[in-house]
Coordinates of C-alpha atoms in Angstrom, one line a residue:
X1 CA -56.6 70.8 50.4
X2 CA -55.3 68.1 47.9
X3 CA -53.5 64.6 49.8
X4 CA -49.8 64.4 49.7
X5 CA -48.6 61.7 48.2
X6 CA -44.9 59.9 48.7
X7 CA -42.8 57.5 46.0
X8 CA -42.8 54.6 48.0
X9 CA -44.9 53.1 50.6
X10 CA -42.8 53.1 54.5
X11 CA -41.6 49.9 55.9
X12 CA -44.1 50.2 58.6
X13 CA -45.4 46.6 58.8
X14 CA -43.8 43.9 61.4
X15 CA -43.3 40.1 60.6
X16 CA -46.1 39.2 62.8
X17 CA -48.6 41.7 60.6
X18 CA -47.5 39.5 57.5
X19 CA -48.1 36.2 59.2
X20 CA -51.4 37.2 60.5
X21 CA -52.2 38.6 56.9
X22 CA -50.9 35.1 55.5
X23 CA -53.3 33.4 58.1
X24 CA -56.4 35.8 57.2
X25 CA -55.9 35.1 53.3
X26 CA -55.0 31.5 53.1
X27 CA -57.2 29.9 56.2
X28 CA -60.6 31.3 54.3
X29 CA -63.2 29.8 52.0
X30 CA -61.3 26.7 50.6
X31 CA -61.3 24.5 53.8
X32 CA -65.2 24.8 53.8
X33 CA -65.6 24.0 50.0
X34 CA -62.9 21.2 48.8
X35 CA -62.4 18.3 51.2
X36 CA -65.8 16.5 49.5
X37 CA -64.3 17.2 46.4
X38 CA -60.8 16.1 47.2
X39 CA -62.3 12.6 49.4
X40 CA -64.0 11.8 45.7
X41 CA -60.7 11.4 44.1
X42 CA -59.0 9.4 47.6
X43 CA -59.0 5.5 47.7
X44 CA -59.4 5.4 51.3
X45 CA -58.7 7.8 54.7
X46 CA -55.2 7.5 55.1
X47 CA -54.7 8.7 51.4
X48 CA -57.0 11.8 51.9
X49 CA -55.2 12.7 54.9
X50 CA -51.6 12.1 53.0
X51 CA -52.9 14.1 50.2
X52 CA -53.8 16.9 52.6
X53 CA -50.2 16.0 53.7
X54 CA -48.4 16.5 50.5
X55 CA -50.8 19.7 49.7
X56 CA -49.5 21.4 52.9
X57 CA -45.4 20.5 51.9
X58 CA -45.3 21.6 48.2
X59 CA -46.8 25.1 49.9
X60 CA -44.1 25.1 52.5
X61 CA -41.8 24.7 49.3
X62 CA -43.4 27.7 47.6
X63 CA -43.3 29.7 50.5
X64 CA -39.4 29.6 51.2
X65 CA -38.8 30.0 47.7
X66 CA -41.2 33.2 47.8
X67 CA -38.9 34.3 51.4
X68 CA -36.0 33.9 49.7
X69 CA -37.1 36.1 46.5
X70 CA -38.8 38.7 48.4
X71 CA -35.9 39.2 51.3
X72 CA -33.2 39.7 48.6
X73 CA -35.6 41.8 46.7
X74 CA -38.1 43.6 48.8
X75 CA -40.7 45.5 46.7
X76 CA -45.0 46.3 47.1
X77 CA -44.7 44.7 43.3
X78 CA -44.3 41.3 44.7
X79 CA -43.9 38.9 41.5
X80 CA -44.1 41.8 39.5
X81 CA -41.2 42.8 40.3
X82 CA -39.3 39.2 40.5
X83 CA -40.7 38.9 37.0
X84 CA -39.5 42.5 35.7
X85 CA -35.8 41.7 37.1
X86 CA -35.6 38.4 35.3
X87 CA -37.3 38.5 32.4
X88 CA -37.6 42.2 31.5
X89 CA -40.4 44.8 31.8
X90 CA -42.7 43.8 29.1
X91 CA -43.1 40.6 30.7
X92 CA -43.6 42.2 34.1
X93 CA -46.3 44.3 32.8
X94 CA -48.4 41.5 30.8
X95 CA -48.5 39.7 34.6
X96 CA -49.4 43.1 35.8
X97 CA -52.1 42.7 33.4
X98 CA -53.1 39.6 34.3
X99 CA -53.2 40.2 37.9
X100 CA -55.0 43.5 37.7
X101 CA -57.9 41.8 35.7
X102 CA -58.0 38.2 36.1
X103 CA -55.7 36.7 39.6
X104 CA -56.9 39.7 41.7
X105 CA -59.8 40.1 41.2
X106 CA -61.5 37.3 40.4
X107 CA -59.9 35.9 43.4
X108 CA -61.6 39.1 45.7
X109 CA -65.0 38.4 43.8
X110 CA -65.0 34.4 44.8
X111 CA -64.1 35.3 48.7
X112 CA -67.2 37.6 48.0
X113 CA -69.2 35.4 46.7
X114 CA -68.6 32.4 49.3
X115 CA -69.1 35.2 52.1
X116 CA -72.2 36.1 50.3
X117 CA -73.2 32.5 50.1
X118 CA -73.0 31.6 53.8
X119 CA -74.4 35.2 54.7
X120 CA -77.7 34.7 52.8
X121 CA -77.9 31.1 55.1
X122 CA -77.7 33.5 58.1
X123 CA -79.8 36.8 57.2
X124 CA -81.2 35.7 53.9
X125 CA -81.9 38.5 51.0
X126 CA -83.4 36.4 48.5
X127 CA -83.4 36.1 45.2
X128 CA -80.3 38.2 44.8
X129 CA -78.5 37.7 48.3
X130 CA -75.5 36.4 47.7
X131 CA -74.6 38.8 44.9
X132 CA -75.2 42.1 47.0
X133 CA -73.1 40.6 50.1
X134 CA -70.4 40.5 47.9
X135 CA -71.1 43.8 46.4
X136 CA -71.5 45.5 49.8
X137 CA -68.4 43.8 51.7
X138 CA -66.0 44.6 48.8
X139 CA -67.0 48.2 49.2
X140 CA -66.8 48.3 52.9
X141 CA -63.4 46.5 53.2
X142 CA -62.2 49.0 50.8
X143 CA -62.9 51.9 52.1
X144 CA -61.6 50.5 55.4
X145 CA -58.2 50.3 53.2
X146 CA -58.7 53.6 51.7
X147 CA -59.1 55.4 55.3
X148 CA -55.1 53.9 56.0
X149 CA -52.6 50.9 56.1
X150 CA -53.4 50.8 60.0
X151 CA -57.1 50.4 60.1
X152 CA -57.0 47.7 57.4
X153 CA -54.3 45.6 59.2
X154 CA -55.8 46.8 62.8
X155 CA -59.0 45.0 61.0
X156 CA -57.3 41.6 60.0
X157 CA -56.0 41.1 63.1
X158 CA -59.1 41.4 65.1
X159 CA -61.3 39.3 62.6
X160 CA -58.7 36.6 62.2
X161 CA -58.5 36.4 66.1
X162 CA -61.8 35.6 66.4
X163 CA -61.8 33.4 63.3
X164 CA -58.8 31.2 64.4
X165 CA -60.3 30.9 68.4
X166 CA -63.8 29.8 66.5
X167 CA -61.8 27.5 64.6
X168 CA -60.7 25.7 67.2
X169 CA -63.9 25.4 69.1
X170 CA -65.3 23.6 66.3
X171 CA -62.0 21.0 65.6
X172 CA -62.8 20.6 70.1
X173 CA -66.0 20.5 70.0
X174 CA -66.1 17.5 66.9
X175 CA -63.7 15.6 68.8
X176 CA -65.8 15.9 72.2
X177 CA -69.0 15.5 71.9
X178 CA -71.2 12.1 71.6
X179 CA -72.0 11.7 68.0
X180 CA -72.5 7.8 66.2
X181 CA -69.2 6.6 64.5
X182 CA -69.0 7.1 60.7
X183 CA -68.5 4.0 58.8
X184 CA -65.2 3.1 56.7
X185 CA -65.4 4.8 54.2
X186 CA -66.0 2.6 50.3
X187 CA -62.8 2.0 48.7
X188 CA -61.9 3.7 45.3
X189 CA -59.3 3.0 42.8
X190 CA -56.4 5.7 42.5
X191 CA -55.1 7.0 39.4
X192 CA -52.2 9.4 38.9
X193 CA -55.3 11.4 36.8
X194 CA -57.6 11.0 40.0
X195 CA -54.1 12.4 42.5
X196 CA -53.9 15.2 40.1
X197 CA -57.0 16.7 40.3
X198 CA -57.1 16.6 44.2
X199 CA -53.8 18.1 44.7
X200 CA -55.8 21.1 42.3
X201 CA -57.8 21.8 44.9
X202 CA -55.9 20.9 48.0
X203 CA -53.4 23.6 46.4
X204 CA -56.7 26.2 46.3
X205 CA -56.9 25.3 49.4
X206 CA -54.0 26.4 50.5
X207 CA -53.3 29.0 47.5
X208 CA -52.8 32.7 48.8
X209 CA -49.6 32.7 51.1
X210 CA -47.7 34.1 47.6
X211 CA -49.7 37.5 48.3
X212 CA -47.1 38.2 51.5
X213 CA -44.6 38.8 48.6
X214 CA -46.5 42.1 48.0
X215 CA -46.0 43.4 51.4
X216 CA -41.9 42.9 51.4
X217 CA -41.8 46.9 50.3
X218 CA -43.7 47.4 53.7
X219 CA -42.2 44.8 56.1
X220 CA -39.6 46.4 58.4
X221 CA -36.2 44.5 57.7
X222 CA -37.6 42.1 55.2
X223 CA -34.0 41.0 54.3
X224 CA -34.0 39.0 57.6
X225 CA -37.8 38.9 58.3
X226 CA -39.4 37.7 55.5
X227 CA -39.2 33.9 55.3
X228 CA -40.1 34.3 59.4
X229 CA -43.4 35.7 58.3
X230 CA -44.1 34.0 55.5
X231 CA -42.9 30.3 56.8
X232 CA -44.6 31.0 60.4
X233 CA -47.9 31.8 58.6
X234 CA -48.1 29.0 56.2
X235 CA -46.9 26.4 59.4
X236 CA -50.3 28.1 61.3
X237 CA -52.6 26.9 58.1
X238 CA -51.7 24.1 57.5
X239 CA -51.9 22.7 60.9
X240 CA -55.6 24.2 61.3
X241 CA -56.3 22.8 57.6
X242 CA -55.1 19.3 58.9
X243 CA -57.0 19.4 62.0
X244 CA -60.0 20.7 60.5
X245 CA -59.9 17.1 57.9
X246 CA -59.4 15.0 60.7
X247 CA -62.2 16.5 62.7
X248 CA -64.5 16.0 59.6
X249 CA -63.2 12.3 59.6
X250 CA -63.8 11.8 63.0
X251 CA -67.6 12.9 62.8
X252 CA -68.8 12.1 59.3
X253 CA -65.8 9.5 57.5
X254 CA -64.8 9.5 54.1
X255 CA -68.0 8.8 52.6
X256 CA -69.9 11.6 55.2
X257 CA -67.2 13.9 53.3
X258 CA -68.1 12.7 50.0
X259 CA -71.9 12.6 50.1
X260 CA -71.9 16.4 51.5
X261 CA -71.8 20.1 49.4
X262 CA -70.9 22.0 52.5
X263 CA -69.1 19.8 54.6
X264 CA -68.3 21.8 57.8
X265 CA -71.9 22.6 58.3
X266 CA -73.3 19.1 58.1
X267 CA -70.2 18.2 60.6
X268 CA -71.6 20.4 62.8
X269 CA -75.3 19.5 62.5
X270 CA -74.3 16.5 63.6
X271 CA -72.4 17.7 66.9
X272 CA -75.0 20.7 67.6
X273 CA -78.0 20.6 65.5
X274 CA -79.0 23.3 63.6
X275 CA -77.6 25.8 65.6
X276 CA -74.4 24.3 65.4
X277 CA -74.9 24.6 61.4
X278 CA -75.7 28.6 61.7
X279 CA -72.4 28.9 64.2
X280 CA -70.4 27.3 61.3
X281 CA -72.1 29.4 58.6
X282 CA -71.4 32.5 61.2
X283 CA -67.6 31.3 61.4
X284 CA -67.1 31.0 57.6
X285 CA -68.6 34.3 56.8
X286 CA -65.3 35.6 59.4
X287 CA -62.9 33.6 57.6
X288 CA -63.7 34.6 53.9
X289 CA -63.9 38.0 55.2
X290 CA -60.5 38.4 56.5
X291 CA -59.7 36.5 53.2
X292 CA -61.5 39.3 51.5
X293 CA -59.4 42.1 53.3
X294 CA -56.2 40.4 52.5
X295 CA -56.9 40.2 48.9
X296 CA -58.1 44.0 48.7
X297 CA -54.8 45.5 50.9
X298 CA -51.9 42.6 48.8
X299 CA -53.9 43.7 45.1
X300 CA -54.2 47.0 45.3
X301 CA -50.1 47.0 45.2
X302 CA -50.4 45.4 42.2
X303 CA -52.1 48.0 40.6
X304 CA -49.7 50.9 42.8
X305 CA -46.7 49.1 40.8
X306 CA -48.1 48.5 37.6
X307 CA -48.8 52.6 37.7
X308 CA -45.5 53.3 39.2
X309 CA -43.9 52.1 35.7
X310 CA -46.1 53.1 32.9
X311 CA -46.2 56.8 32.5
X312 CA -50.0 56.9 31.3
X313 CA -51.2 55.4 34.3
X314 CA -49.0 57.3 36.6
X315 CA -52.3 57.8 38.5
X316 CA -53.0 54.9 40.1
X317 CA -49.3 54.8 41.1
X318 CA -49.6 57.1 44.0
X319 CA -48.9 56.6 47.5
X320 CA -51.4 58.6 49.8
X321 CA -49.4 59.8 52.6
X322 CA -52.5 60.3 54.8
X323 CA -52.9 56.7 56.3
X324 CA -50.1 55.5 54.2
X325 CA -52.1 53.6 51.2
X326 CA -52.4 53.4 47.9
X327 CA -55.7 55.0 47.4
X328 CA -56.4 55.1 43.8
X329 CA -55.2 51.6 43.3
X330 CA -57.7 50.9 45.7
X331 CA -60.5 52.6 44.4
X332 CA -59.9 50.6 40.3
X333 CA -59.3 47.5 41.9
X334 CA -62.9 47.8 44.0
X335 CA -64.0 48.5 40.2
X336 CA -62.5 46.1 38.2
X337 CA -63.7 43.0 41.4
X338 CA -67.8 44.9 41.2
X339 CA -67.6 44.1 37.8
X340 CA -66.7 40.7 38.1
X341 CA -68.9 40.0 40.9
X342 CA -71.9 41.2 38.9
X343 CA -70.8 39.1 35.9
X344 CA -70.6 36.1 38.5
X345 CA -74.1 36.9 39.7
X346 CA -75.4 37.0 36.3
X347 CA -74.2 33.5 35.4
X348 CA -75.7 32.0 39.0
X349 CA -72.0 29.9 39.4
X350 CA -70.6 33.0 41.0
X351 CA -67.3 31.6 43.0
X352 CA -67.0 28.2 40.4
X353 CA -66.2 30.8 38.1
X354 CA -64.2 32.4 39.2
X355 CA -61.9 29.6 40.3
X356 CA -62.2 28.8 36.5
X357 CA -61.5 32.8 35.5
X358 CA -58.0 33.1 37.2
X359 CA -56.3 29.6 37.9
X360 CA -54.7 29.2 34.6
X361 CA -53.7 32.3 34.5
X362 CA -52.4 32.0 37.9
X363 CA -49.8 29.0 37.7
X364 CA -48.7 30.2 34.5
X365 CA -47.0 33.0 35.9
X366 CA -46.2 31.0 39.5
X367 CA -44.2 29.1 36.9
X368 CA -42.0 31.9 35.8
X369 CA -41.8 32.8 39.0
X370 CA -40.5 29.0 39.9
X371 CA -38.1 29.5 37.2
X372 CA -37.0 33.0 37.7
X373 CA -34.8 31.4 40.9
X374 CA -32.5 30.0 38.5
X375 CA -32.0 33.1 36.4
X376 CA -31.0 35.1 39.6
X377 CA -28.8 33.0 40.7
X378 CA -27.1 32.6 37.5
X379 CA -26.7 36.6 37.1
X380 CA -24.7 35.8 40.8
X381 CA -20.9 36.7 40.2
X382 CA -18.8 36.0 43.3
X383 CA -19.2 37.1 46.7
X384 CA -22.3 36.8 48.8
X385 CA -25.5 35.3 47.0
X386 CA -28.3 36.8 47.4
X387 CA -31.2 34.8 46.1
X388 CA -30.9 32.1 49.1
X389 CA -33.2 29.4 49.1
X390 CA -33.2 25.9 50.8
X391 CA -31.8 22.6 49.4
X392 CA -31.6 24.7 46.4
X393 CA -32.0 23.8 43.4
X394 CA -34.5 21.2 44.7
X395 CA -36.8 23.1 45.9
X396 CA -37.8 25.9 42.8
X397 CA -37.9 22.7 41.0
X398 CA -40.8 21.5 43.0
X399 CA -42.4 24.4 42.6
X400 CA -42.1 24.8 38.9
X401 CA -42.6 21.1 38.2
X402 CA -46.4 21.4 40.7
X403 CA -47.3 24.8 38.9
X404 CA -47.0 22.8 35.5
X405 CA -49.3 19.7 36.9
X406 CA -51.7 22.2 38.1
X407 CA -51.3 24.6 35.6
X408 CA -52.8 21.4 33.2
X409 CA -55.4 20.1 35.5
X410 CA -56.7 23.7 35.6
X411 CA -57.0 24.0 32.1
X412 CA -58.6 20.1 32.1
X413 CA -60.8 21.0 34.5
X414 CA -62.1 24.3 34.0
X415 CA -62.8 24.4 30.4
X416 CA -64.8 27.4 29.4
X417 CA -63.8 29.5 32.6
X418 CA -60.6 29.1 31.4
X419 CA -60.3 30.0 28.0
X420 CA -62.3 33.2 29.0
X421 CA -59.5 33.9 31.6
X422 CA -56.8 33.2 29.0
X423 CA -58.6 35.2 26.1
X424 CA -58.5 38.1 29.0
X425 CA -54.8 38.0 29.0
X426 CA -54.3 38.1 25.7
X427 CA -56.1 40.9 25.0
X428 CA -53.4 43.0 27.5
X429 CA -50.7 41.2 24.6
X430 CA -50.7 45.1 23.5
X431 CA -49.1 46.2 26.9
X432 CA -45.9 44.4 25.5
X433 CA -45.6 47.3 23.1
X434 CA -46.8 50.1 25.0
X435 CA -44.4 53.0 25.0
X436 CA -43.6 55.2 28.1
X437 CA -42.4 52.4 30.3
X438 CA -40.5 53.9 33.3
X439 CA -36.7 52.3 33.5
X440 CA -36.9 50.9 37.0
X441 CA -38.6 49.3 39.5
X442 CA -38.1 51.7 42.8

């Protein structure tokens, strides 16, 4: 018997879903991976922790800008559809593009890959590991997705539960237990070059909460309930994300942070041996996972949308009425990230990368989104505005003005990684003329 399928997905999720889904996706791999990289480019400890600081504000920026656009327009297209209502479709569907084969999911294969990374520490599967963790929990976490909308947020919950609780055990257990005071750590000169490239990956760090824009369609009363959500779970991150630094300064100091390539497990060896390091390794395998889930449920609208509005790929554009989800979005999208994670594996840098693979890309379009603010509110004739956002016009200009720096120190910074990511999106340039396009956004 063939699956029904509807037009639109039902508003079935609550704010505290989103939040949770903002925690799961956000709170993952980055907190393990850039504070030595960020502490190389801070003159001292109160700058790293300022940094951190500043990081954690220019996200609470984004997010209420992101609130405001999603409650006035509440959509499973997210920024695609922001992007089709200000600047046109063709637009919309070159990010579409872009987010179908480069943001997406080369972000799902780098959660994989970090998963598979820390994984391999615990139940190693050497020489080729980390490539088939990644390869098997992309499957899995898919076809959780593909069984419903319920299982898959039933599954976030329950893993970022345990991932937050384990969290905090670890921020206690650095500040409790006996360990030999770090020394200050060596002074470096700072440099508006040197600030730049740390708020790059203070801003990966925190880089995610923008998928909650893809759930608005789904969130019951998102006129009222989305900057809750979204706000609420970007507060809950950063205040982990600050406590976790602090803890890492209180046990190992800015140069302990510095000298180490996995940070949170040489905190911990330090505070509970080696068992303490294979806890932490346990505890980051949770959080990339629920990072992974996130990723697969917020992209695979992406592709849903993108098929809603071009006629040929009507397909993937279905809503599976049997567990509420879009299936055959689900299905490419697993595709498109195996790919990617086999093209990482091949090249032995799997999750550097893919950082490099998507993050031009990325605040490219989180610029036109930035700027997209202004054009709604300009289209505004009288009468109740829609497209409310605080201390306006302040704040989009924050955001477009930090998606340019990044945008730059990406670029700078990437090199290779990025020019392939950029060459990927200009091959989709032929989207822009592809006939068949649908005339709205529903």
């Amino acid at each position: 018997m063939p699956e029904t399928v509807s037009a639109a997905p039902p508003a079935s999720l609550t704010p505290t879903d989103v939040a949770i889904m903002v925690v799961g996706i956000v709170l993952g791999i980055g907190i393990f991976k850039t504070p030595s990289l960020v502490a190389n480019y801070s003159s001292d400890e109160t700058v790293f922790m300022l940094l951190w600081l500043l990081g954690g504000l220019v996200t609470v920026v984004g997010s209420v800008c992101y609130a405001g656009l999603g409650s006035a327009r509440p959509s499973a297209g997210g920024e695609y559809a922001f992007l089709r209502e200000a600047y046109g479709p063709r637009v919309a569907l070159l990010f579409a593009w872009a987010r179908c084969s480069v943001i997406q999911p080369g972000a799902i294969a780098a959660a994989a890959f970090v998963m598979g990374d820390y994984a391999n520490v615990v139940w190693p599967l050497r020489p080729y590991g980390p490539g088939l963790y990644a390869l098997v929990s992309i499957a899995i976490f898919t076809l959780i997705n593909y069984m419903g909308t319920t299982p898959g947020k039933l599954t976030q919950k329950v893993i970022e539960i345990i991932t937050v609780l384990s969290m905090l055990g670890i921020i206690i257990s650095a500040f409790v237990a006996t360990a030999p005071a770090p020394r200050t750590g060596t002074p470096h000169d700072t440099s508006l070059s040197s600030i730049g490239l740390a708020m790059m990956f203070i801003l990966l760090t925190y880089g995610g909460w923008n998928e909650a824009a893809y759930l608005s369609g789904e969130l019951q009363d998102a006129r009222r309930n989305m900057a809750r959500a979204l706000v609420v779970g970007v507060l809950i991150v950063i205040g982990v994300s600050l406590a976790i630094n602090f803890a890492y300064l209180h046990v190992l100091g800015l140069d302990g942070i510095r000298n180490s390539n996995a940070v949170g497990a040489s905190m911990m060896r330090i505070v509970a041996g080696d068992t303490g390091a294979t806890i932490l390794s346990v505890v980051v395998v949770l959080s990339t996972l629920t990072t992974l889930n996130g990723l697969i449920i917020t992209g695979s609208r992406s592709y849903y949308a993108l098929g809603r509005d071009v006629a040929a790929l009507r397909s993937i554009g279905t809503w599976k009425e049997h567990g509420s989800t879009p299936a055959n979005a689900l299905v490419l999208q697993c595709a498109v990230s195996a790919a990617l994670v086999v093209f990482g594996a091949a090249t032995c840098v799997g999750f550097q990368a893919m950082v490099a693979y998507t993050a031009p890309v990325f605040w490219f379009f989180m610029l036109l989104v930035a700027i997209s603010i202004y054009i709604f509110r300009s289209r505004e004739t009288g009468g109740e505005i829609h497209y409310r956002v605080p201390l306006y016009p302040v704040t989009p200009a924050v955001l477009a003005l930090t998606s340019l720096w990044v945008l730059w120190s990406s670029l700078f910074y990437a090199g290779w990684g990025a020019i392939i990511g950029v060459a990927v999106l200009l091959i989709g340039t032929p989207l822009l003329f592809l006939n068949g396009l649908r005339s709205q956004t529903r």
